Amino acid sequence: MTRLFGTNGIRGIVGPEMNADLALKMGRAIGTSFGGGTVALGRDTRLSGPMLARAAASGLMSAGCDVIDLGVVPTPCEQFFLAKSGHLKGGVVVTASHNPREFNGIKALDARGMEMRREDEETIESIFFDGTFHVAAWSEVGSIRSDDAANHQYLEAILAKVDVAAIRKSAFTVIVDPGNGAGCVVTPYLLRSLGCRVISLNGQPDGAFPGRMPEPIPDHLGDLMRVVSEVHADLGIAHDGDADRAIFVDDKGSFVYGDKSLALLAKAAIQGRGGTVVTPVSTSSLIDDVVGAAGGRVVRTRVGSPIVARTMFETGAAFGGEENGGVIFPDHQFCRDGAMSAAKMLELLAHEGKRLSSLTAALPQYHLKKTNVSVPVERRDAVLASLVELTKGRKVDTTDGVKIVEPDGAVLVRPSGTEPIFRVYAEGRTPERAEALAKEGADLIEKALGRR
Ligand code: MG
């Protein structure tokens, strides 16, 4: 059967791939699989969001579901709304997360606010492809109402989970760059509630993304890094388009790779109590060193936050997250949460009484280099197969993609679940080694493509 859902919902370019027809049918299929009941609906700031969300809402109502329209919300806000309400059937989010502005997407959430299990996605896919939609009778058609309190409740819930007094006392200066995405409606207000002096960049919701592209990577965060250093701020915070991720810039204006912030947050989460930390195979070995030293253990999974969250839920993990800034705090909720990560980072800085640049400098030093190589979707499987072939005889881990492990570093090469690219994650004990391993990974892809 054809797959509809990728690692994080359905994504595509608005118009040819992601359009009203698809959103309507997705709404009908998801509503049919829920079998009625009440469903939350939220979206990020993308220009096509209202069009797709209304189509999805029509589909849900036609299948007999009542819809609560949350409007523009960070994805973790909708997830919290579901987790807290406890009686909704699930949720639909219209977002393309970190993807470029021409994209949009749809993902389905379960009653707990978690990304759906693969089996449940397959049920929706089969309804979608077989056309076995439930068509509600005239008297059973669903209703729709708006709820604009979700963002406020979410913000209050985060405040209840951090040491507000300690953070307030530190009176941090923070530059926040939500990148005109859904984070605009929560994070600047959260930071103000935490007593920070807040300067927002790209702080107005705007799906044209005039300030920067939605993915929080160094190439897109030049303004944030410059402003943090110019105003001598304590911290810079950037989100992706739906604010389930948070990436940090230190007090010197340097980009902090998500592997490092993850390690620091992991240490704070398990210090003194131990526990399991769940992270995908793409995260730097740094996490093993830091978690091991703090008395915890690391469990590795395939790449994708739904897998990390599900594994955490099933194993009762203390903490988890990814190298891209997606961090999961299980006593808050089982999903990545950008605003929560921001609050927890401030709490960590307040408790440690140290600057982020000195905390990262004290970590075991791994140098990271991440790049992408574009690979047409139709060649993905063939490229992956030849990568396995090309690395025969070497020490490799094939949990997800191909990870070549060397005594002084490693490089993981794997296809993105949402874009026509292969991602290359390299780490080395020196910057040169990381560069060399990243180049080797990229060269292997080129070779597999027959370009070399
Ligand atoms: Mg996201």
Coordinates of C-alpha atoms and ligand atoms in Angstrom, one line a residue:
M1 CA 0.0 0.0 0.0
T2 CA 1.2 3.5 -0.8
R3 CA 2.4 5.4 2.3
L4 CA 1.0 8.8 3.0
F5 CA 2.6 9.7 6.4
G6 CA 6.3 10.3 6.6
T7 CA 8.3 10.4 9.8
N8 CA 6.3 13.4 10.9
G9 CA 3.0 13.6 9.2
I10 CA 2.3 14.4 5.5
R11 CA 4.3 17.2 3.9
G12 CA 4.3 18.7 0.5
I13 CA 4.5 21.8 -1.7
V14 CA 1.3 23.7 -1.5
G15 CA -0.7 23.4 -4.7
P16 CA 0.6 20.4 -6.5
E17 CA 1.1 18.2 -3.4
M18 CA -0.6 19.7 -0.4
N19 CA -4.0 21.2 -1.4
A20 CA -7.6 21.6 -0.3
D21 CA -8.6 18.3 -1.9
L22 CA -6.0 16.4 0.1
A23 CA -6.7 18.2 3.3
L24 CA -10.5 17.5 3.0
K25 CA -9.8 13.8 2.3
M26 CA -7.4 13.6 5.2
G27 CA -10.0 15.2 7.5
R28 CA -12.5 12.7 6.3
A29 CA -10.1 9.7 6.8
I30 CA -8.9 10.9 10.2
G31 CA -12.5 11.6 11.3
T32 CA -13.6 8.1 10.1
S33 CA -10.8 6.4 12.0
F34 CA -11.8 8.4 15.2
G35 CA -15.4 7.2 14.7
G36 CA -16.8 10.6 15.8
G37 CA -16.1 12.5 19.1
T38 CA -14.3 15.8 19.5
V39 CA -11.1 16.6 17.7
A40 CA -8.6 19.6 18.3
L41 CA -7.4 21.4 15.2
G42 CA -4.4 23.8 15.2
R43 CA -2.0 25.3 12.7
D44 CA 1.3 27.2 12.3
T45 CA 1.5 30.6 10.6
R46 CA 1.9 29.4 7.0
L47 CA -0.1 31.3 4.4
S48 CA -1.9 28.1 3.3
G49 CA -2.8 27.2 6.9
P50 CA -6.3 28.7 7.0
M51 CA -7.2 27.1 3.6
L52 CA -6.0 23.6 4.6
A53 CA -7.3 23.8 8.2
R54 CA -10.8 24.7 7.0
A55 CA -10.7 21.9 4.5
A56 CA -9.6 19.4 7.1
A57 CA -12.3 20.7 9.5
S58 CA -15.0 20.1 6.8
G59 CA -13.7 16.6 6.4
L60 CA -13.7 15.9 10.1
M61 CA -17.3 17.3 10.5
S62 CA -18.5 15.3 7.5
A63 CA -17.3 12.2 9.3
G64 CA -19.3 13.2 12.4
C65 CA -16.5 14.7 14.5
D66 CA -16.9 18.0 16.5
V67 CA -14.0 20.3 15.9
I68 CA -12.3 22.7 18.4
D69 CA -10.4 25.2 16.4
L70 CA -7.3 26.4 18.3
G71 CA -6.1 28.7 15.6
V72 CA -2.4 29.5 15.4
V73 CA -0.7 27.5 18.2
P74 CA 2.7 25.8 18.6
T75 CA 2.3 22.1 17.9
P76 CA 3.2 21.2 21.6
C77 CA 0.5 23.6 22.7
E78 CA -2.1 21.5 20.9
Q79 CA -0.5 18.4 22.2
F80 CA -0.8 19.8 25.8
F81 CA -4.4 20.8 25.1
L82 CA -5.1 17.1 24.2
A83 CA -3.1 15.6 27.1
K84 CA -4.8 17.9 29.6
S85 CA -8.4 17.6 28.3
G86 CA -8.2 13.8 28.5
H87 CA -11.5 13.2 26.7
L88 CA -10.9 14.3 23.1
K89 CA -10.5 11.7 20.4
G90 CA -7.3 13.3 19.0
G91 CA -6.0 16.2 17.0
V92 CA -5.0 17.4 13.6
V93 CA -2.2 19.9 13.1
V94 CA -1.6 21.8 9.9
T95 CA 2.1 22.5 9.8
A96 CA 5.3 21.8 7.8
S97 CA 7.4 22.4 10.9
H98 CA 10.9 23.5 9.7
N99 CA 10.3 23.0 6.0
P100 CA 10.7 25.9 3.6
R101 CA 7.8 28.4 3.1
E102 CA 6.3 26.8 0.1
F103 CA 5.5 23.6 2.1
N104 CA 2.7 22.7 4.3
G105 CA 1.7 19.5 6.0
I106 CA -0.9 17.7 8.1
K107 CA -0.3 15.4 11.1
A108 CA -2.6 13.5 13.3
L109 CA -2.3 13.2 17.1
D110 CA -3.8 10.6 19.4
A111 CA -5.9 11.3 22.5
R112 CA -2.8 11.9 24.7
G113 CA -1.4 14.4 22.2
M114 CA 1.3 12.0 21.0
E115 CA 2.1 11.5 17.4
M116 CA 0.2 8.4 16.2
R117 CA 1.5 4.9 16.2
R118 CA 2.3 3.6 12.8
E119 CA -0.6 1.1 13.0
D120 CA -3.0 4.0 13.5
E121 CA -1.5 5.9 10.6
E122 CA -2.0 2.8 8.4
T123 CA -5.7 2.6 9.4
I124 CA -6.1 6.3 8.2
E125 CA -4.1 5.5 5.0
S126 CA -6.3 2.6 4.1
I127 CA -9.5 4.6 4.7
F128 CA -7.9 7.4 2.6
F129 CA -6.9 5.1 -0.3
D130 CA -9.9 2.8 -0.2
G131 CA -12.3 5.7 0.0
T132 CA -14.2 4.0 2.9
F133 CA -15.1 7.4 4.5
H134 CA -17.9 7.6 7.0
V135 CA -20.5 10.0 5.8
A136 CA -22.5 11.4 8.7
A137 CA -26.3 11.7 8.3
W138 CA -27.7 15.3 8.3
S139 CA -28.4 15.2 12.1
E140 CA -25.0 13.7 13.0
V141 CA -22.7 16.1 11.1
G142 CA -20.1 17.6 13.4
S143 CA -20.0 21.1 14.8
I144 CA -17.1 23.6 15.1
R145 CA -16.1 26.1 17.8
S146 CA -13.1 28.2 18.5
D147 CA -11.0 28.0 21.7
D148 CA -8.4 30.8 22.0
A149 CA -7.4 30.0 25.6
A150 CA -5.0 27.1 24.6
N151 CA -1.9 29.2 24.3
H152 CA -2.4 30.8 27.7
Q153 CA -3.1 27.5 29.5
Y154 CA 0.0 26.0 27.8
L155 CA 2.2 29.0 29.0
E156 CA 0.8 28.6 32.6
A157 CA 1.6 24.9 32.5
I158 CA 5.2 25.5 31.6
L159 CA 5.5 28.1 34.4
A160 CA 4.3 25.5 36.8
K161 CA 7.1 23.1 35.8
V162 CA 10.1 25.4 36.2
D163 CA 11.8 27.3 39.1
V164 CA 10.2 30.7 38.3
A165 CA 11.7 32.4 41.3
A166 CA 15.3 31.4 40.4
I167 CA 14.9 32.5 36.8
R168 CA 13.3 35.8 37.8
K169 CA 16.1 36.5 40.2
S170 CA 18.7 36.1 37.5
A171 CA 17.0 38.9 35.4
F172 CA 18.3 37.5 32.1
T173 CA 18.4 39.4 28.9
V174 CA 17.1 37.1 26.1
I175 CA 16.8 37.5 22.4
V176 CA 14.1 35.3 21.0
D177 CA 13.7 34.6 17.3
P178 CA 10.5 32.6 16.6
G179 CA 11.1 33.1 12.9
N180 CA 7.6 34.5 12.3
G181 CA 6.3 31.0 13.1
A182 CA 3.9 29.7 15.8
G183 CA 6.4 30.3 18.6
C184 CA 5.5 34.1 18.2
V185 CA 2.3 33.5 20.1
V186 CA 3.8 32.0 23.2
T187 CA 7.6 32.2 23.8
P188 CA 8.1 36.0 24.0
Y189 CA 5.2 36.1 26.6
L190 CA 6.6 33.2 28.5
L191 CA 10.0 34.8 28.7
R192 CA 8.4 38.0 30.0
S193 CA 6.6 36.0 32.7
L194 CA 10.0 34.6 33.7
G195 CA 11.2 38.1 34.4
C196 CA 13.5 38.3 31.4
R197 CA 14.3 41.4 29.5
V198 CA 13.1 40.2 26.1
I199 CA 14.0 41.4 22.6
S200 CA 12.1 39.6 19.8
L201 CA 13.4 39.2 16.3
N202 CA 10.9 38.0 13.6
G203 CA 8.3 38.1 16.4
Q204 CA 5.2 38.8 14.3
P205 CA 3.3 35.7 12.9
D206 CA 3.9 35.8 9.1
G207 CA 3.7 32.7 6.9
A208 CA 5.7 34.5 4.2
F209 CA 8.6 34.1 6.6
P210 CA 10.1 37.5 5.7
G211 CA 12.8 37.3 8.3
R212 CA 14.4 33.9 7.9
M213 CA 13.7 30.4 6.8
P214 CA 11.9 28.3 9.4
E215 CA 14.7 25.7 10.1
P216 CA 16.8 26.9 13.0
I217 CA 20.2 26.2 11.5
P218 CA 23.3 28.4 11.6
D219 CA 22.8 29.7 8.0
H220 CA 19.4 31.1 9.0
L221 CA 20.3 32.5 12.4
G222 CA 22.9 35.2 11.5
D223 CA 20.8 38.0 12.8
L224 CA 20.1 36.3 16.1
M225 CA 23.8 35.5 16.7
R226 CA 24.8 39.1 15.8
V227 CA 22.1 40.7 18.1
V228 CA 22.9 38.4 21.0
S229 CA 26.6 39.5 20.9
E230 CA 25.9 43.2 20.2
V231 CA 23.5 43.6 23.1
H232 CA 25.6 41.3 25.4
A233 CA 22.5 39.2 26.0
D234 CA 22.6 36.1 28.2
L235 CA 20.9 33.8 25.7
G236 CA 19.5 33.6 22.2
I237 CA 16.5 31.3 21.5
A238 CA 15.3 30.2 18.0
H239 CA 12.3 28.0 17.1
D240 CA 11.4 26.2 14.0
G241 CA 8.0 27.0 12.2
D242 CA 5.8 25.1 14.7
A243 CA 8.0 25.8 17.8
D244 CA 8.4 22.2 18.9
R245 CA 12.1 22.8 18.7
A246 CA 14.4 25.3 20.4
I247 CA 18.0 26.0 19.4
F248 CA 20.2 28.2 21.5
V249 CA 22.8 30.9 20.9
D250 CA 25.3 31.4 23.8
D251 CA 26.2 34.7 25.5
K252 CA 29.1 35.1 23.0
G253 CA 26.7 35.0 20.1
S254 CA 27.8 31.5 19.0
F255 CA 25.4 28.9 17.7
V256 CA 25.1 26.0 20.1
Y257 CA 24.5 22.7 18.3
G258 CA 21.4 20.8 19.6
D259 CA 23.6 17.9 20.7
K260 CA 25.2 20.2 23.3
S261 CA 22.0 21.8 24.6
L262 CA 20.4 18.3 24.7
A263 CA 23.4 17.0 26.8
L264 CA 23.1 19.9 29.2
L265 CA 19.4 19.6 29.6
A266 CA 19.7 15.8 30.0
K267 CA 22.3 16.2 32.8
A268 CA 20.0 18.7 34.6
A269 CA 17.1 16.3 34.2
I270 CA 18.8 13.2 35.7
Q271 CA 21.3 14.7 38.1
G272 CA 21.0 13.0 41.4
R273 CA 18.2 10.6 40.4
G274 CA 19.6 8.8 37.4
G275 CA 17.3 7.3 34.8
T276 CA 17.0 6.6 31.1
V277 CA 17.6 9.1 28.3
V278 CA 16.2 8.3 24.9
T279 CA 17.8 9.7 21.8
P280 CA 18.1 8.7 18.1
V281 CA 21.3 7.3 16.5
S282 CA 21.9 10.7 15.0
T283 CA 22.8 12.3 18.3
S284 CA 26.5 12.9 19.1
S285 CA 28.4 10.5 21.5
L286 CA 28.6 13.5 23.8
I287 CA 25.2 12.4 25.3
D288 CA 26.7 9.0 26.3
D289 CA 29.6 10.7 28.1
V290 CA 27.4 13.3 29.9
V291 CA 24.6 10.9 30.8
G292 CA 27.0 8.2 31.9
A293 CA 28.9 10.5 34.2
A294 CA 25.6 11.7 35.7
G295 CA 24.6 8.1 36.5
G296 CA 22.1 7.5 33.8
R297 CA 21.9 5.4 30.7
V298 CA 21.2 6.1 27.0
V299 CA 18.8 4.2 24.8
R300 CA 19.2 4.8 21.0
T301 CA 16.4 4.7 18.5
R302 CA 15.7 5.3 14.9
V303 CA 15.5 9.0 13.9
G304 CA 12.1 10.7 14.4
S305 CA 10.6 12.4 17.5
P306 CA 7.5 10.2 17.5
I307 CA 9.7 7.1 17.9
V308 CA 11.7 8.8 20.7
A309 CA 8.5 9.9 22.5
R310 CA 6.8 6.5 22.1
T311 CA 10.0 4.7 23.5
M312 CA 10.1 7.2 26.4
F313 CA 6.4 6.6 27.2
E314 CA 6.8 2.8 27.0
T315 CA 10.0 2.6 29.1
G316 CA 9.3 5.3 31.6
A317 CA 12.3 7.3 30.6
A318 CA 13.4 10.3 32.6
F319 CA 14.3 12.5 29.6
G320 CA 14.8 12.4 25.8
G321 CA 15.3 14.3 22.7
E322 CA 17.1 14.9 19.4
E323 CA 20.2 16.6 18.1
N324 CA 18.0 19.2 16.2
G325 CA 16.7 21.0 19.2
G326 CA 13.7 18.8 19.9
V327 CA 13.5 18.0 23.6
I328 CA 11.0 16.0 25.5
F329 CA 10.2 16.5 29.2
P330 CA 8.1 13.5 30.3
D331 CA 6.7 15.1 33.5
H332 CA 5.3 17.9 31.3
Q333 CA 4.3 15.8 28.2
F334 CA 5.5 13.2 25.8
C335 CA 6.4 15.3 22.8
R336 CA 9.0 17.8 21.8
D337 CA 8.4 21.2 23.3
G338 CA 10.3 24.3 22.2
A339 CA 8.9 26.8 24.8
M340 CA 9.4 24.2 27.6
S341 CA 13.0 23.7 26.4
A342 CA 13.6 27.5 26.5
A343 CA 12.3 27.7 30.0
K344 CA 14.3 24.7 31.2
M345 CA 17.5 26.2 29.7
L346 CA 16.9 29.4 31.6
E347 CA 16.3 27.4 34.8
L348 CA 19.6 25.5 34.2
L349 CA 21.5 28.8 33.7
A350 CA 19.9 30.2 36.9
H351 CA 20.7 27.1 39.0
E352 CA 24.2 26.7 37.7
G353 CA 25.0 30.4 38.0
K354 CA 27.2 30.1 34.9
R355 CA 27.0 31.4 31.4
L356 CA 26.0 29.1 28.6
S357 CA 29.4 29.6 26.8
S358 CA 31.3 28.3 29.8
L359 CA 28.8 25.4 30.4
T360 CA 29.3 24.2 26.8
A361 CA 33.1 24.7 27.0
A362 CA 33.1 22.4 30.0
L363 CA 31.5 19.5 28.0
P364 CA 33.6 16.8 26.5
Q365 CA 34.7 18.2 23.1
Y366 CA 33.3 16.7 20.0
H367 CA 33.3 18.7 16.9
L368 CA 30.2 18.4 14.7
K369 CA 29.6 19.0 11.1
K370 CA 26.2 18.6 9.5
T371 CA 25.4 18.9 5.8
N372 CA 22.8 17.8 3.4
V373 CA 23.1 16.3 -0.1
S374 CA 20.0 16.5 -2.4
V375 CA 18.9 13.1 -3.7
P376 CA 15.7 12.7 -5.8
V377 CA 13.0 10.8 -3.8
E378 CA 12.8 8.0 -6.4
R379 CA 16.5 7.2 -5.9
R380 CA 16.4 7.2 -2.1
D381 CA 16.2 3.4 -1.7
A382 CA 18.8 2.6 -4.3
V383 CA 21.2 5.2 -2.8
L384 CA 20.7 3.7 0.6
A385 CA 21.3 0.2 -0.7
S386 CA 24.5 1.2 -2.4
L387 CA 25.7 3.0 0.7
V388 CA 25.5 -0.3 2.6
E389 CA 27.4 -1.9 -0.3
L390 CA 30.1 0.8 -0.3
T391 CA 30.7 0.6 3.4
K392 CA 31.1 -3.2 3.5
G393 CA 34.0 -4.3 5.7
R394 CA 33.8 -1.2 7.9
K395 CA 32.3 -0.8 11.4
V396 CA 28.8 0.4 10.6
D397 CA 25.6 0.8 12.5
T398 CA 22.4 0.5 10.4
T399 CA 19.8 1.3 13.0
D400 CA 18.8 4.1 10.7
G401 CA 20.7 4.9 7.5
V402 CA 24.4 4.0 7.6
K403 CA 26.6 5.2 10.5
I404 CA 30.3 4.6 10.0
V405 CA 32.1 4.4 13.3
E406 CA 35.8 5.2 13.6
P407 CA 38.0 5.3 16.7
D408 CA 38.1 9.1 16.6
G409 CA 34.7 10.0 15.2
A410 CA 31.7 8.9 13.3
V411 CA 29.5 9.9 10.3
L412 CA 25.8 9.0 9.9
V413 CA 24.2 9.3 6.4
R414 CA 20.5 8.9 6.2
P415 CA 17.6 10.0 4.0
S416 CA 15.4 12.8 5.5
G417 CA 11.8 11.7 6.2
T418 CA 10.4 14.9 4.9
E419 CA 12.7 16.4 2.2
P420 CA 14.4 15.0 -0.9
I421 CA 17.8 15.1 0.8
F422 CA 20.2 12.8 2.6
R423 CA 21.4 14.2 5.9
V424 CA 25.1 13.9 6.9
Y425 CA 26.0 14.1 10.6
A426 CA 29.7 13.9 11.4
E427 CA 31.5 14.2 14.6
G428 CA 35.2 14.1 15.3
R429 CA 37.7 14.8 18.1
T430 CA 39.0 17.7 16.1
P431 CA 37.3 20.1 13.7
E432 CA 39.4 18.8 10.8
R433 CA 38.3 15.2 11.5
A434 CA 34.6 16.2 11.7
E435 CA 35.0 18.1 8.4
A436 CA 36.8 15.1 6.8
L437 CA 34.2 12.6 7.9
A438 CA 31.4 14.9 6.7
K439 CA 33.1 15.1 3.4
E440 CA 33.5 11.4 3.3
G441 CA 29.8 10.9 4.0
A442 CA 28.8 13.4 1.3
D443 CA 31.2 11.8 -1.2
L444 CA 29.7 8.4 -0.5
I445 CA 26.3 9.7 -1.4
E446 CA 27.6 11.3 -4.6
K447 CA 29.3 8.0 -5.4
A448 CA 26.1 6.1 -4.8
L449 CA 24.3 8.5 -7.1
G450 CA 26.9 7.8 -9.8
R451 CA 28.0 11.4 -9.8
R452 CA 31.6 10.5 -8.9
Ligands
MG1 MG 8.8 21.3 14.3

